[in-house]
Structures are given as structure tokens and as C-alpha cells.
CSV table of C-alpha atoms in Angstrom, one decimal:
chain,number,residue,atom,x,y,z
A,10,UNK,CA,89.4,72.0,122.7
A,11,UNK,CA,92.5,70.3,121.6
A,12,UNK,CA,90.2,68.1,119.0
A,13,UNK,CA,88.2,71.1,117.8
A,14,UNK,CA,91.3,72.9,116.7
A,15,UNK,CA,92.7,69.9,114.9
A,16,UNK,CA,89.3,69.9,113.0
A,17,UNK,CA,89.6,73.6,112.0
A,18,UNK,CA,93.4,72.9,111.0
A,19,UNK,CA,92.3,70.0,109.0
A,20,UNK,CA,89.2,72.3,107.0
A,21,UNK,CA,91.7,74.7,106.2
A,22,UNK,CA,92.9,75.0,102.3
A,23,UNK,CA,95.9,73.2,101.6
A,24,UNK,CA,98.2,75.6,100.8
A,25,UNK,CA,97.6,77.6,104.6
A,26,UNK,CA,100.4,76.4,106.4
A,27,UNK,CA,99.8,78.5,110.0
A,28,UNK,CA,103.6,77.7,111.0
A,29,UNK,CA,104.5,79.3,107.9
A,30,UNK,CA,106.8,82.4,108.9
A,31,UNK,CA,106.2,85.6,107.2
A,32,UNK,CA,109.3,88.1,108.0
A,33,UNK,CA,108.9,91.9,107.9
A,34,UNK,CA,112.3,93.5,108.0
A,35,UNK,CA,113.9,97.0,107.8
A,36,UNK,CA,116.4,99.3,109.2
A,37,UNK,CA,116.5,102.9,110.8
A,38,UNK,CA,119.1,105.6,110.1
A,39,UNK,CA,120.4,108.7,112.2
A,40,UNK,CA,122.8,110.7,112.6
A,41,UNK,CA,123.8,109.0,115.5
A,42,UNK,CA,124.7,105.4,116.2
A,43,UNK,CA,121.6,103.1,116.0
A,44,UNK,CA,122.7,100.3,117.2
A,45,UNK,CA,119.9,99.0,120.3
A,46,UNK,CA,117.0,101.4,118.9
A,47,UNK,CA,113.9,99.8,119.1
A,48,UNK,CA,111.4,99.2,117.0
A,49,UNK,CA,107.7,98.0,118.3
A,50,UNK,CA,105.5,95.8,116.1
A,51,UNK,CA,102.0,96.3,116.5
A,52,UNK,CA,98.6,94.4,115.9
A,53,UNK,CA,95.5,95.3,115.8
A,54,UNK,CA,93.4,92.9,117.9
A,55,UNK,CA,90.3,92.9,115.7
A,56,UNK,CA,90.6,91.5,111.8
A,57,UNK,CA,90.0,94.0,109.4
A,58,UNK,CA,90.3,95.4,106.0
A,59,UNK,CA,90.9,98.8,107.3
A,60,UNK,CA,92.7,101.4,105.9
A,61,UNK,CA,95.1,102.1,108.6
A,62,UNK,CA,96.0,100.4,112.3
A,63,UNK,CA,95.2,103.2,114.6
A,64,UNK,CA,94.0,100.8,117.5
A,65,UNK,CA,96.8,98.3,117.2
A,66,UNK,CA,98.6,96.9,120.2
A,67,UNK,CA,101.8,96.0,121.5
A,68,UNK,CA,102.9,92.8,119.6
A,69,UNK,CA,106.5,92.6,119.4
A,70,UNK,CA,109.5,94.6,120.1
A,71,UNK,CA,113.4,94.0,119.0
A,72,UNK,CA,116.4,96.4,118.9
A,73,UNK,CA,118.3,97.2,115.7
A,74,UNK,CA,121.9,96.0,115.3
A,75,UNK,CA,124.5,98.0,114.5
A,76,UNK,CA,124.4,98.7,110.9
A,77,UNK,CA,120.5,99.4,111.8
A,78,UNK,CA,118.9,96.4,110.7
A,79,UNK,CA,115.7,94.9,111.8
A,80,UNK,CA,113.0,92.1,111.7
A,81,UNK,CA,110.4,90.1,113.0
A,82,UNK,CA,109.1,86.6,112.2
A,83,UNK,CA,105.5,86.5,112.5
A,84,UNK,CA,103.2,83.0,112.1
A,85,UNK,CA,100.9,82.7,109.2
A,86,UNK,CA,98.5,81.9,112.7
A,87,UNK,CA,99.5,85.4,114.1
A,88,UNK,CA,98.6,87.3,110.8
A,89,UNK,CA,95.8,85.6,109.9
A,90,UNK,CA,92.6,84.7,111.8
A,91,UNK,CA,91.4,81.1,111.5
A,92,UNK,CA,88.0,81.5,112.5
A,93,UNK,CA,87.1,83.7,109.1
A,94,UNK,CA,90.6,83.8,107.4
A,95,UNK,CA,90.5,88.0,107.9
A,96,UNK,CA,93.9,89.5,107.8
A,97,UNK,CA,95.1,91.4,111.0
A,98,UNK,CA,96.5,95.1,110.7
A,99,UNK,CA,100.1,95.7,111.4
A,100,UNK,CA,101.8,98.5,112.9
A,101,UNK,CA,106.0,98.9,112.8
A,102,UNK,CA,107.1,101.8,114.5
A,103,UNK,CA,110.2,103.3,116.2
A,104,UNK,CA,111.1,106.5,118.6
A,105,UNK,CA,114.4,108.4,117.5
A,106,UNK,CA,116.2,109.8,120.9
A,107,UNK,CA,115.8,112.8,118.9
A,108,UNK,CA,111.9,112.7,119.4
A,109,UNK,CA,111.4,112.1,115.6
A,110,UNK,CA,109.7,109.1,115.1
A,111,UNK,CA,109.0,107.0,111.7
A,112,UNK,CA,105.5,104.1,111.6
A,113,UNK,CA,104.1,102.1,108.6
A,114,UNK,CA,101.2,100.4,108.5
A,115,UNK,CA,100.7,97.0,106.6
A,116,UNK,CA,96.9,96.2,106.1
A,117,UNK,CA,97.6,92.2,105.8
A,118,UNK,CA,100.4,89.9,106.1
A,119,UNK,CA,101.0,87.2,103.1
A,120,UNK,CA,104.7,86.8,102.8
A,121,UNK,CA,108.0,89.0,103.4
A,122,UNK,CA,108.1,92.2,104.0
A,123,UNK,CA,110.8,94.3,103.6
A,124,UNK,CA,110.4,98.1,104.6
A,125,UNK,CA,112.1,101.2,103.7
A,126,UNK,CA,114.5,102.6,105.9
A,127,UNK,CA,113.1,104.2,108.9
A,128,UNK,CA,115.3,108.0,109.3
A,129,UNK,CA,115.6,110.1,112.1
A,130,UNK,CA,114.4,113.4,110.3
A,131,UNK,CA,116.2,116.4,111.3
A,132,UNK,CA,114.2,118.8,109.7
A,133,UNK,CA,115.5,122.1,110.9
A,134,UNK,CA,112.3,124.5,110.3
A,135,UNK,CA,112.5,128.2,110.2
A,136,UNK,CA,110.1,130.8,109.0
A,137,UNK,CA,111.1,133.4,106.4
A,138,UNK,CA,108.8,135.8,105.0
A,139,UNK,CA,105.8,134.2,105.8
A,140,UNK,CA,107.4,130.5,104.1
A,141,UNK,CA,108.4,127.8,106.1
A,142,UNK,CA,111.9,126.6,105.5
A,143,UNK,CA,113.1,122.8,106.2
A,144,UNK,CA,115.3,120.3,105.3
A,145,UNK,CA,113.1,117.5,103.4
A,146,UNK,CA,113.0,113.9,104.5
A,147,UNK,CA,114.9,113.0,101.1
A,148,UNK,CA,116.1,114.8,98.3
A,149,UNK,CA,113.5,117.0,95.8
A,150,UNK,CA,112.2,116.2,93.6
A,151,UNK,CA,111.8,112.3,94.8
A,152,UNK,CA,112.7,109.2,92.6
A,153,UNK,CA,110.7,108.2,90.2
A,154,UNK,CA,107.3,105.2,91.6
A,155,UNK,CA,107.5,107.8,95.3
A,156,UNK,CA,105.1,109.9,96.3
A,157,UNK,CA,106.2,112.4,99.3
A,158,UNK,CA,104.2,114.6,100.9
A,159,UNK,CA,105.3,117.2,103.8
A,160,UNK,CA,102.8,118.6,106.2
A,161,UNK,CA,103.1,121.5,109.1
A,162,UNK,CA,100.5,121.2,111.3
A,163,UNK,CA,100.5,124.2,114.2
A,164,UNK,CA,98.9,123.3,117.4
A,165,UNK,CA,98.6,126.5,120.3
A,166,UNK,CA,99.6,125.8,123.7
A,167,UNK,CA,96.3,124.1,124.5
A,168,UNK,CA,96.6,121.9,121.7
A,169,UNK,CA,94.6,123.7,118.8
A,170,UNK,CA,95.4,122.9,115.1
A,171,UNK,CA,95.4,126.8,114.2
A,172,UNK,CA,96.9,125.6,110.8
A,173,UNK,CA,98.1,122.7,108.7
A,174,UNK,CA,99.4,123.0,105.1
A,175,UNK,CA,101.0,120.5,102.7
A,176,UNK,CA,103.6,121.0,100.3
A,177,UNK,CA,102.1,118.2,97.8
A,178,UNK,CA,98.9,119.2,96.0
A,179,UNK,CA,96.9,118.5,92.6
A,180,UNK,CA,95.9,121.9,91.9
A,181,UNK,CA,95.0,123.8,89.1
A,182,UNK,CA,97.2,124.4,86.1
A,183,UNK,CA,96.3,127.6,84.4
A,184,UNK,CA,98.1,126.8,81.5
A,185,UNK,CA,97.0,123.1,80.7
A,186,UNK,CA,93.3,123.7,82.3
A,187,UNK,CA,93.6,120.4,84.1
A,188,UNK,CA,94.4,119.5,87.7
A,189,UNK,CA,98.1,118.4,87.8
A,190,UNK,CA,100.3,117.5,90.8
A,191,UNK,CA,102.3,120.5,91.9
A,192,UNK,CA,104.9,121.1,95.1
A,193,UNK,CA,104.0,124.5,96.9
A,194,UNK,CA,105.4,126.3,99.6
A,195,UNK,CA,104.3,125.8,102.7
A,196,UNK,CA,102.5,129.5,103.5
A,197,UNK,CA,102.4,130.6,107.5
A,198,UNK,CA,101.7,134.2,107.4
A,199,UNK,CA,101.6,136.7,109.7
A,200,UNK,CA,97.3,136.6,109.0
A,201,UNK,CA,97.6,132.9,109.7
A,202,UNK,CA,99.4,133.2,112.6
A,203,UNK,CA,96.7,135.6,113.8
A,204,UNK,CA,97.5,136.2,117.6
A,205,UNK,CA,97.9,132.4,118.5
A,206,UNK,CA,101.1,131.0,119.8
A,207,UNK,CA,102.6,127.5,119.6
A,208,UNK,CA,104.7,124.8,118.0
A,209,UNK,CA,105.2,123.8,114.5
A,210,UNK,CA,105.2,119.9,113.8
A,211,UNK,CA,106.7,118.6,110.3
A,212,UNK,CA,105.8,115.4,109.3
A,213,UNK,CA,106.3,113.7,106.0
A,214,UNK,CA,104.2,110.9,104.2
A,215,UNK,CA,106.7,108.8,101.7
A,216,UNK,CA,104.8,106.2,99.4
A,217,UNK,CA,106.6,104.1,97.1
A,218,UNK,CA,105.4,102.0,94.5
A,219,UNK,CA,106.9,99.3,92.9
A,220,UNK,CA,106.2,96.4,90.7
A,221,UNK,CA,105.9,92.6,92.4
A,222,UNK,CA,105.8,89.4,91.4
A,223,UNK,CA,102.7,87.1,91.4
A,224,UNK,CA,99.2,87.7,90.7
A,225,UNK,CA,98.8,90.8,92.8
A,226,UNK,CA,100.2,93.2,90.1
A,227,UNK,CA,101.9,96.7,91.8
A,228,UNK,CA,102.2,97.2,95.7
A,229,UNK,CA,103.5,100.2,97.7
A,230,UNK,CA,104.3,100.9,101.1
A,231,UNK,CA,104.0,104.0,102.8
A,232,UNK,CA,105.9,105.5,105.9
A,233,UNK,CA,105.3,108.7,108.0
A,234,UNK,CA,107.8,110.4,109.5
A,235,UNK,CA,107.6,112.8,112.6
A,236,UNK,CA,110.6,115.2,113.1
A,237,UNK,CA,111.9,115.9,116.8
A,238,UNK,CA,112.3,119.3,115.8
A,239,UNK,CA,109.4,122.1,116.8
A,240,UNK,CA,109.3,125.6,115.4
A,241,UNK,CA,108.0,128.0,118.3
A,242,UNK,CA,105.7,130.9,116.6
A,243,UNK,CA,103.6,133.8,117.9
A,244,UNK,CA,101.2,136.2,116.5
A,245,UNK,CA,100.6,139.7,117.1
A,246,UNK,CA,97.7,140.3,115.5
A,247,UNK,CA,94.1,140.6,116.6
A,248,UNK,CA,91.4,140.4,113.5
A,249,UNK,CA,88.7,142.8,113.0
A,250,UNK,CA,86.4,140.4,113.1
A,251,UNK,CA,86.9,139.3,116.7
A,252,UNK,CA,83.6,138.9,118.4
A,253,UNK,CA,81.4,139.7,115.4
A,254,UNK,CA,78.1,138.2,115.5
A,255,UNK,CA,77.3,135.1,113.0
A,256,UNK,CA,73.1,134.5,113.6
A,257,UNK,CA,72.9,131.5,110.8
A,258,UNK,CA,75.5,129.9,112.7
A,259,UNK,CA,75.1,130.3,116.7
A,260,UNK,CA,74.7,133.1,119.1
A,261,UNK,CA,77.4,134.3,120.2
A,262,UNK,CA,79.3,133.6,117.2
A,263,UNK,CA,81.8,130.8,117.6
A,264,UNK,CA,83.8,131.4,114.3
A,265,UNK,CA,85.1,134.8,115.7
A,266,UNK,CA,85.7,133.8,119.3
A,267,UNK,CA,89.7,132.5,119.3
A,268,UNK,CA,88.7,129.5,120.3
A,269,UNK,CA,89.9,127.0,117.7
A,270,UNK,CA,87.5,124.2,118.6
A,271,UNK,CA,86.0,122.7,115.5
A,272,UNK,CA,82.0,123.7,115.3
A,273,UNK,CA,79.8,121.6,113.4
A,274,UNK,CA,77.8,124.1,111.2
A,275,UNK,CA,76.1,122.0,108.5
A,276,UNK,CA,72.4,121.5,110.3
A,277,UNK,CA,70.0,123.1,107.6
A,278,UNK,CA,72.7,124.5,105.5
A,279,UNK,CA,71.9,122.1,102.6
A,280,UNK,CA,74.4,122.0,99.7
A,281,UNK,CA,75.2,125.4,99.9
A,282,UNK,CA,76.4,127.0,103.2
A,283,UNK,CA,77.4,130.7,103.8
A,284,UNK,CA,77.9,132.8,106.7
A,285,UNK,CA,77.5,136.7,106.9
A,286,UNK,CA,79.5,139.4,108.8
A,287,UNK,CA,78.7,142.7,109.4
A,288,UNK,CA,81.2,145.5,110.6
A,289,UNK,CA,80.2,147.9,112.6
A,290,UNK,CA,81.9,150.5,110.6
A,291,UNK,CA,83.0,149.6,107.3
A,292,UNK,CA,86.9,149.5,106.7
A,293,UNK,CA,89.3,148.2,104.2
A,294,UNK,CA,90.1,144.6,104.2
A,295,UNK,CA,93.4,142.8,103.4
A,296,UNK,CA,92.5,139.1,103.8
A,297,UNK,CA,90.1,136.5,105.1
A,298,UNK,CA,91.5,133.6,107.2
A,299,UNK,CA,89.8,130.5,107.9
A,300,UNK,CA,90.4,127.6,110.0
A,301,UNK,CA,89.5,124.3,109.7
A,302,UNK,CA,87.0,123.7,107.4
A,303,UNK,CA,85.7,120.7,106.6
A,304,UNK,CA,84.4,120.2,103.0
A,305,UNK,CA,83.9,118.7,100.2
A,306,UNK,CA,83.9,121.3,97.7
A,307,UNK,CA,86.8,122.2,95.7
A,308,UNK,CA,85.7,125.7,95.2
A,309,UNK,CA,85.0,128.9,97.8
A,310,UNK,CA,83.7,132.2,97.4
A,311,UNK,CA,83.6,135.6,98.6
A,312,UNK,CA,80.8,138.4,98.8
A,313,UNK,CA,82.3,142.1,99.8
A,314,UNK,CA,79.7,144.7,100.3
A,315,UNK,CA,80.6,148.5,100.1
A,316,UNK,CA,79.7,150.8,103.1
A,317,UNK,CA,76.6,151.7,100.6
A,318,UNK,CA,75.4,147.9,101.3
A,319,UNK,CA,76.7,147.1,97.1
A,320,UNK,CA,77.6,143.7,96.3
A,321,UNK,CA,81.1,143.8,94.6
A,322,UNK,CA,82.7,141.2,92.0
A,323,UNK,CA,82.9,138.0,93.3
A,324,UNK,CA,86.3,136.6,95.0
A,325,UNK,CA,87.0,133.0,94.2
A,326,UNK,CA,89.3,130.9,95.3
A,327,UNK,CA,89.8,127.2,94.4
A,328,UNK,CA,90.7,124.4,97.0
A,329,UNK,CA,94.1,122.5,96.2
A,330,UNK,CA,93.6,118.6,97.1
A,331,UNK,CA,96.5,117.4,99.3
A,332,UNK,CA,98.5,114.6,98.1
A,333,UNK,CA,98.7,113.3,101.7
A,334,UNK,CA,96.5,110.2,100.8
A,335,UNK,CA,97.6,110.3,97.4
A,336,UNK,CA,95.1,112.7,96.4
A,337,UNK,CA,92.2,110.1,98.1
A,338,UNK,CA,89.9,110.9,101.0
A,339,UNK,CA,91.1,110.3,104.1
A,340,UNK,CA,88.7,107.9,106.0
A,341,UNK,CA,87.3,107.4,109.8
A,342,UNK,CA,86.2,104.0,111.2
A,343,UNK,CA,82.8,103.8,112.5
A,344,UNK,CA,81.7,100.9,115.2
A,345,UNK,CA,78.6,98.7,113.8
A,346,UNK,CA,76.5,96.9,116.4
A,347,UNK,CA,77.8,93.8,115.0
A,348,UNK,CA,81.4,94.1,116.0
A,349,UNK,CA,82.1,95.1,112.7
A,350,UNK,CA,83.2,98.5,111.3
A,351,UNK,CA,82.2,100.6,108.1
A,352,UNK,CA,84.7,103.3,106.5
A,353,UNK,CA,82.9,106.4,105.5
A,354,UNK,CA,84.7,109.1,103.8
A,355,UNK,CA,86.3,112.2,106.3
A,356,UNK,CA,87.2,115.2,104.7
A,357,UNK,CA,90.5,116.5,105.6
A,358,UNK,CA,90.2,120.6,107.9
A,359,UNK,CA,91.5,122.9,105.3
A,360,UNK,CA,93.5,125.8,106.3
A,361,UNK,CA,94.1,129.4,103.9
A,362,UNK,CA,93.9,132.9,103.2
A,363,UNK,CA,91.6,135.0,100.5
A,364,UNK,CA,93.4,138.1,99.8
A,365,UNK,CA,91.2,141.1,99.9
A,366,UNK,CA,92.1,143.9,97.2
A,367,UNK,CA,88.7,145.6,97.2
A,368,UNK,CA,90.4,149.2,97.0
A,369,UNK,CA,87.3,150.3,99.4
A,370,UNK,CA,85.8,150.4,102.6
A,371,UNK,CA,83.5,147.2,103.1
A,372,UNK,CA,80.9,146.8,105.6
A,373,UNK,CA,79.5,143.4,104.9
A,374,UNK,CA,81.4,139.7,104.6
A,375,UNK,CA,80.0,136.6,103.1
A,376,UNK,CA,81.9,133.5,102.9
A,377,UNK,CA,80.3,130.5,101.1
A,378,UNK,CA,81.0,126.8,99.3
A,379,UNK,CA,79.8,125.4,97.3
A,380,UNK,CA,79.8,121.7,98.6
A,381,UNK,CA,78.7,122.5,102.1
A,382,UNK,CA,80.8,122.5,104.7
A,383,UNK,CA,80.2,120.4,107.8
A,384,UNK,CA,82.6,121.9,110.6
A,385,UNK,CA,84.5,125.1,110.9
A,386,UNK,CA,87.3,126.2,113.7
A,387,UNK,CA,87.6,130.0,112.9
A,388,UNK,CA,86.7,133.1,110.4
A,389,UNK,CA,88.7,136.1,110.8
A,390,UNK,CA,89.2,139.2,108.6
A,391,UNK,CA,92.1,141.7,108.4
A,392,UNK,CA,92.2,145.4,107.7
């Protein structure tokens, strides 16, 4: 054994030195005194050129001194594996007292690493009018090479997402015509908040990007942050559209049922899907909610039909891309029977409100992309 690995030392390029140490160092901050937090490094077991270390493992741990500094020394031999020279996937992470919690992912190890600081993110939501109110995880607007992004994401007592909006977008500029990057509020009505009840969760997604030396041109490194803090919120109101019957979908209807489990809905819809529903006695609408959708289309419609079965002018609204992967798709991992993996493109759930000024009763709603939509958690309309 002992000979064999001297072999594969001796094959290796020149400039691979495995004892080579490659330190990745940071700090955390709080408002409280950090000195003895710890901070867990993580590796992912298998060697890949993923795009984030979801399945890495307890690595190393240390505890940060008093002015809240950091690091680890890791081998060139721990980061790299010899066998096929693939880079391992790194995970550096921490747990505020607090509950808040901070990670970063670094796809591959090559030299030093030095992180930005890791805070304990009071955020301090509230809800005001429908808008949810926090302290940011750094001043607004951000310096200039950073990209921030802030998410709510609200989960029910049984741990549905019954919404999730982000305050960084590319969306539509009406006065350019172009798609431009734009900070918006995050929106929790009282139609989004339906009759569900639960926690809000803010988290934060901080990307800087800076120039570095050598052949590799710009880098960036991206943190997300979890605040301890959780906004409880309940709903009082119950949709018109509760138990209304969807055929094209499935019988009984589970877009109308208040159960927030995703429902795949894409078998036979092609590139275009749309779902109908009828109200037993036609009523003025204020709104159409829906929940999770997964899509790829950047544009949705709806149909209103009149209580004399007339179509009325199209409502359209158009999507806003989140800036949460920098305005990229977000990706899922899927197992080949080789060992290896393949990265195939996920779109995000999407979360909003059409609002209904129709200025009559209507009997009939269809809702319809354009792209196809491949799962959906919930439909409901409001009088």
C-alpha cells in the first residue's frame, strides 16, 4: 500500500505539493461577545464540481477568539482528491446563540481563503399594511461588486411554504422597456395570508465580487444568513374557491383543498398549461392567489368569464426573476448509476397575487402560462 502511494505521489505534476496548507479564515460578529462561538467546517465526501455542498459532512470545528476571528488549515491532500485530482466541496458554517445562523459554500480549495464576516442578524420583522418590515443584514443600497438578496419564506405549523418573496428582482422597467435589477417590498397580504397560520423566516443571500490576482480573473464569495428572529402570522380568510372542482388537473381538486403540498400537474399539459374554475354562483372577484408554482415562463395570464359565460380582456401579469442566484436558475443534483451526478436546471416555487378589478360578477376562472408549469401548491380566489 505504502509503495503504491509513493508511486501516485511521484506521477503527480510538480507543482502539487499535498502538504501544501491552504487556510480559510473569517470572523463572526454579534451583538454579544463572540469569543468561543464555533464555527464547523464541512466536506463533502464525494468530489465534485457542484454548485453547492448540501451533503457535506463534519470536517473540522474551532472556536472564534475574542475579537471573533477564525481559521482552518486544510492539506492540499484534504481538498483535493489524488485518485482524479477533483476538487472537494466545502462548507463553513456557524450557529449564533441567537438561533441566527450564517454558511458559505466554497466549490474547490486552491489557496487562501478569507471570508466575509459571519453576523448574527437581528432582523426584527413586523408586518405593516400588508409589507414586511426588517432590519437588513447591511446597510441599503449595498456597496458597490455585492449583490444582497433578502427572502421571507412562511412555513404553517406543519411545515408548508404558504409563501416566499424576495426583495431583489430583475423585473420589468416600463420606462426603459428592458429588464433591470430593482429592490421591492416584500408583499404578505391579508389574501396571501389566506387562513394559514405560521412563522416567518428571513434569510439573506450576500455575494461579493471582487477582482484577484492570477490567471483566474474575478471571484466572489457568497454567504447566507438565517435570522433567529420568527414573525408569527395568521389568516382569517377562507377563499371562494375552497373545494372547487379542477377536472384537467385531478378529482377532487388538490389546488383548492388547503393543503399546501406541491402537486405535480405537467403530465399532458404540453407547453401551455391552464386550469379552469367554475363558481357555483357567479360573484365579484378581488384577487387570485397562487402558491408555489413551478415554472419556467416569465409571463401568466388570466381568463374572467361573466355570469353570461363572456370572456373578458385578458389579465396579465409578468413574473419577476429573483436575484437569489444572481438572477441564474437554481439547480438540483441528480444520482447517475455511475456514482456520478448531473445538475439539471430547478425552477424556483413562485409565490403572488393577480388583482381582480373586473367591476362584475364572474362565474368562470382560467389561469394559464405560458411556459408550462410543472408543480403547483394552491389556487385560490377572493371576493
Amino acid at each position: 500500500m505504502r509503495r503504491s502511494f509513493l508511486a501516485l505521489l511521484l506521477a503527480l505534476p510538480a507543482c502539487f505539493n499535498p502538504d501544501d496548507i491552504l487556510p480559510v479564515h473569517g470572523s463572526v460578529t454579534s451583538p454579544e461577545p463572540v469569543v468561543g462561538q464555533l464555527v464547523r467546517l464541512l466536506r463533502d465526501p464525494v468530489s465534485t464540481n457542484g454548485l453547492s455542498c448540501e451533503d457535506a459532512k463534519p470536517f473540522k470545528e474551532t472556536a472564534a477568539d475574542e475579537a471573533g476571528n477564525y481559521s482552518f488549515d486544510v492539506f492540499r491532500a484534504q481538498a483535493t482528491k489524488l485518485s482524479d485530482f477533483g476538487q472537494f466541496c466545502f462548507r463553513v458554517e456557524t450557529t449564533f446563540p441567537s438561533g441566527g445562523a450564517v454558511f458559505s459554500d466554497l466549490l474547490g480549495l486552491s489557496g487562501e481563503v478569507a471570508l466575509p464576516p459571519f453576523p448574527d442578524w437581528r432582523a426584527g420583522p413586523s408586518r405593516v399594511d400588508g409589507v414586511l418590515h426588517f432590519e437588513p443584514v447591511m446597510p441599503l443600497p449595498p456597496p458597490e461588486g455585492t449583490q444582497l438578496t433578502h427572502r421571507a419564506e412562511w412555513f404553517t405549523e406543519d411545515g408548508g411554504l404558504a409563501w416566499r418573496v424576495d426583495d431583489s428582482v430583475l423585473a420589468f422597467d416600463a420606462v426603459t422597456g428592458v429588464l433591470a435589477p430593482s429592490r421591492q417590498d416584500l408583499r404578505l397580504d391579508d389574501a396571501a395570508l389566506e387562513d394559514f397560520s405560521g412563522g416567518v423566516q428571513l434569510r439573506a443571500r450576500v455575494t461579493t465580487t471582487e477582482a484577484e490576482a492570477g490567471p483566474f480573473g474575478a471571484g466572489s464569495t457568497t454567504i447566507e444568513v438565517r435570522s433567529g428572529q420568527e414573525l408569527p402570522l395568521a389568516g382569517a380568510r377562507v377563499p371562494l374557491s375552497r373545494g372547487l372542482a379542477c377536472p384537467a388537473v385531478a378529482s377532487p381538486c388538490p389546488l383548492t383543498d388547503g393543503d399546501l403540498t406541491p402537486v405535480d400537474v405537467d403530465a399532458g399539459s404540453g407547453p401551455v398549461f391552464l386550469v379552469s374554475f367554475k363558481l357555483a354562483t357567479p360573484v365579484p372577484l378581488s384577487a387570485v392567489v397562487v402558491r408555489g408554482a413551478e415554472t419556467e415562463s416569465t409571463l401568466m395570464a388570466v381568463v374572467l368569464f361573466d355570469a353570461d359565460g363572456g370572456a373578458l380582456p385578458l389579465v396579465q401579469q409578468v413574473l419577476p426573476t429573483s436575484m437569489w442566484n444572481g438572477g441564474a436558475p437554481s439547480f438540483v443534483r441528480r444520482p447517475r448509476r455511475d456514482g456520478g451526478f448531473d445538475f439539471e436546471p430547478q425552477p424556483e416555487p413562485q409565490f403572488f397575487t393577480v388583482a381582480l378589478d373586473a367591476g362584475v360578477p364572474i362565474s368562470e376562472v382560467r389561469v394559464g402560462f405560458g411556459g408550462g408549469v410543472t408543480r403547483l401548491s394552491e389556487v385560490s380566489l377572493f371576493e
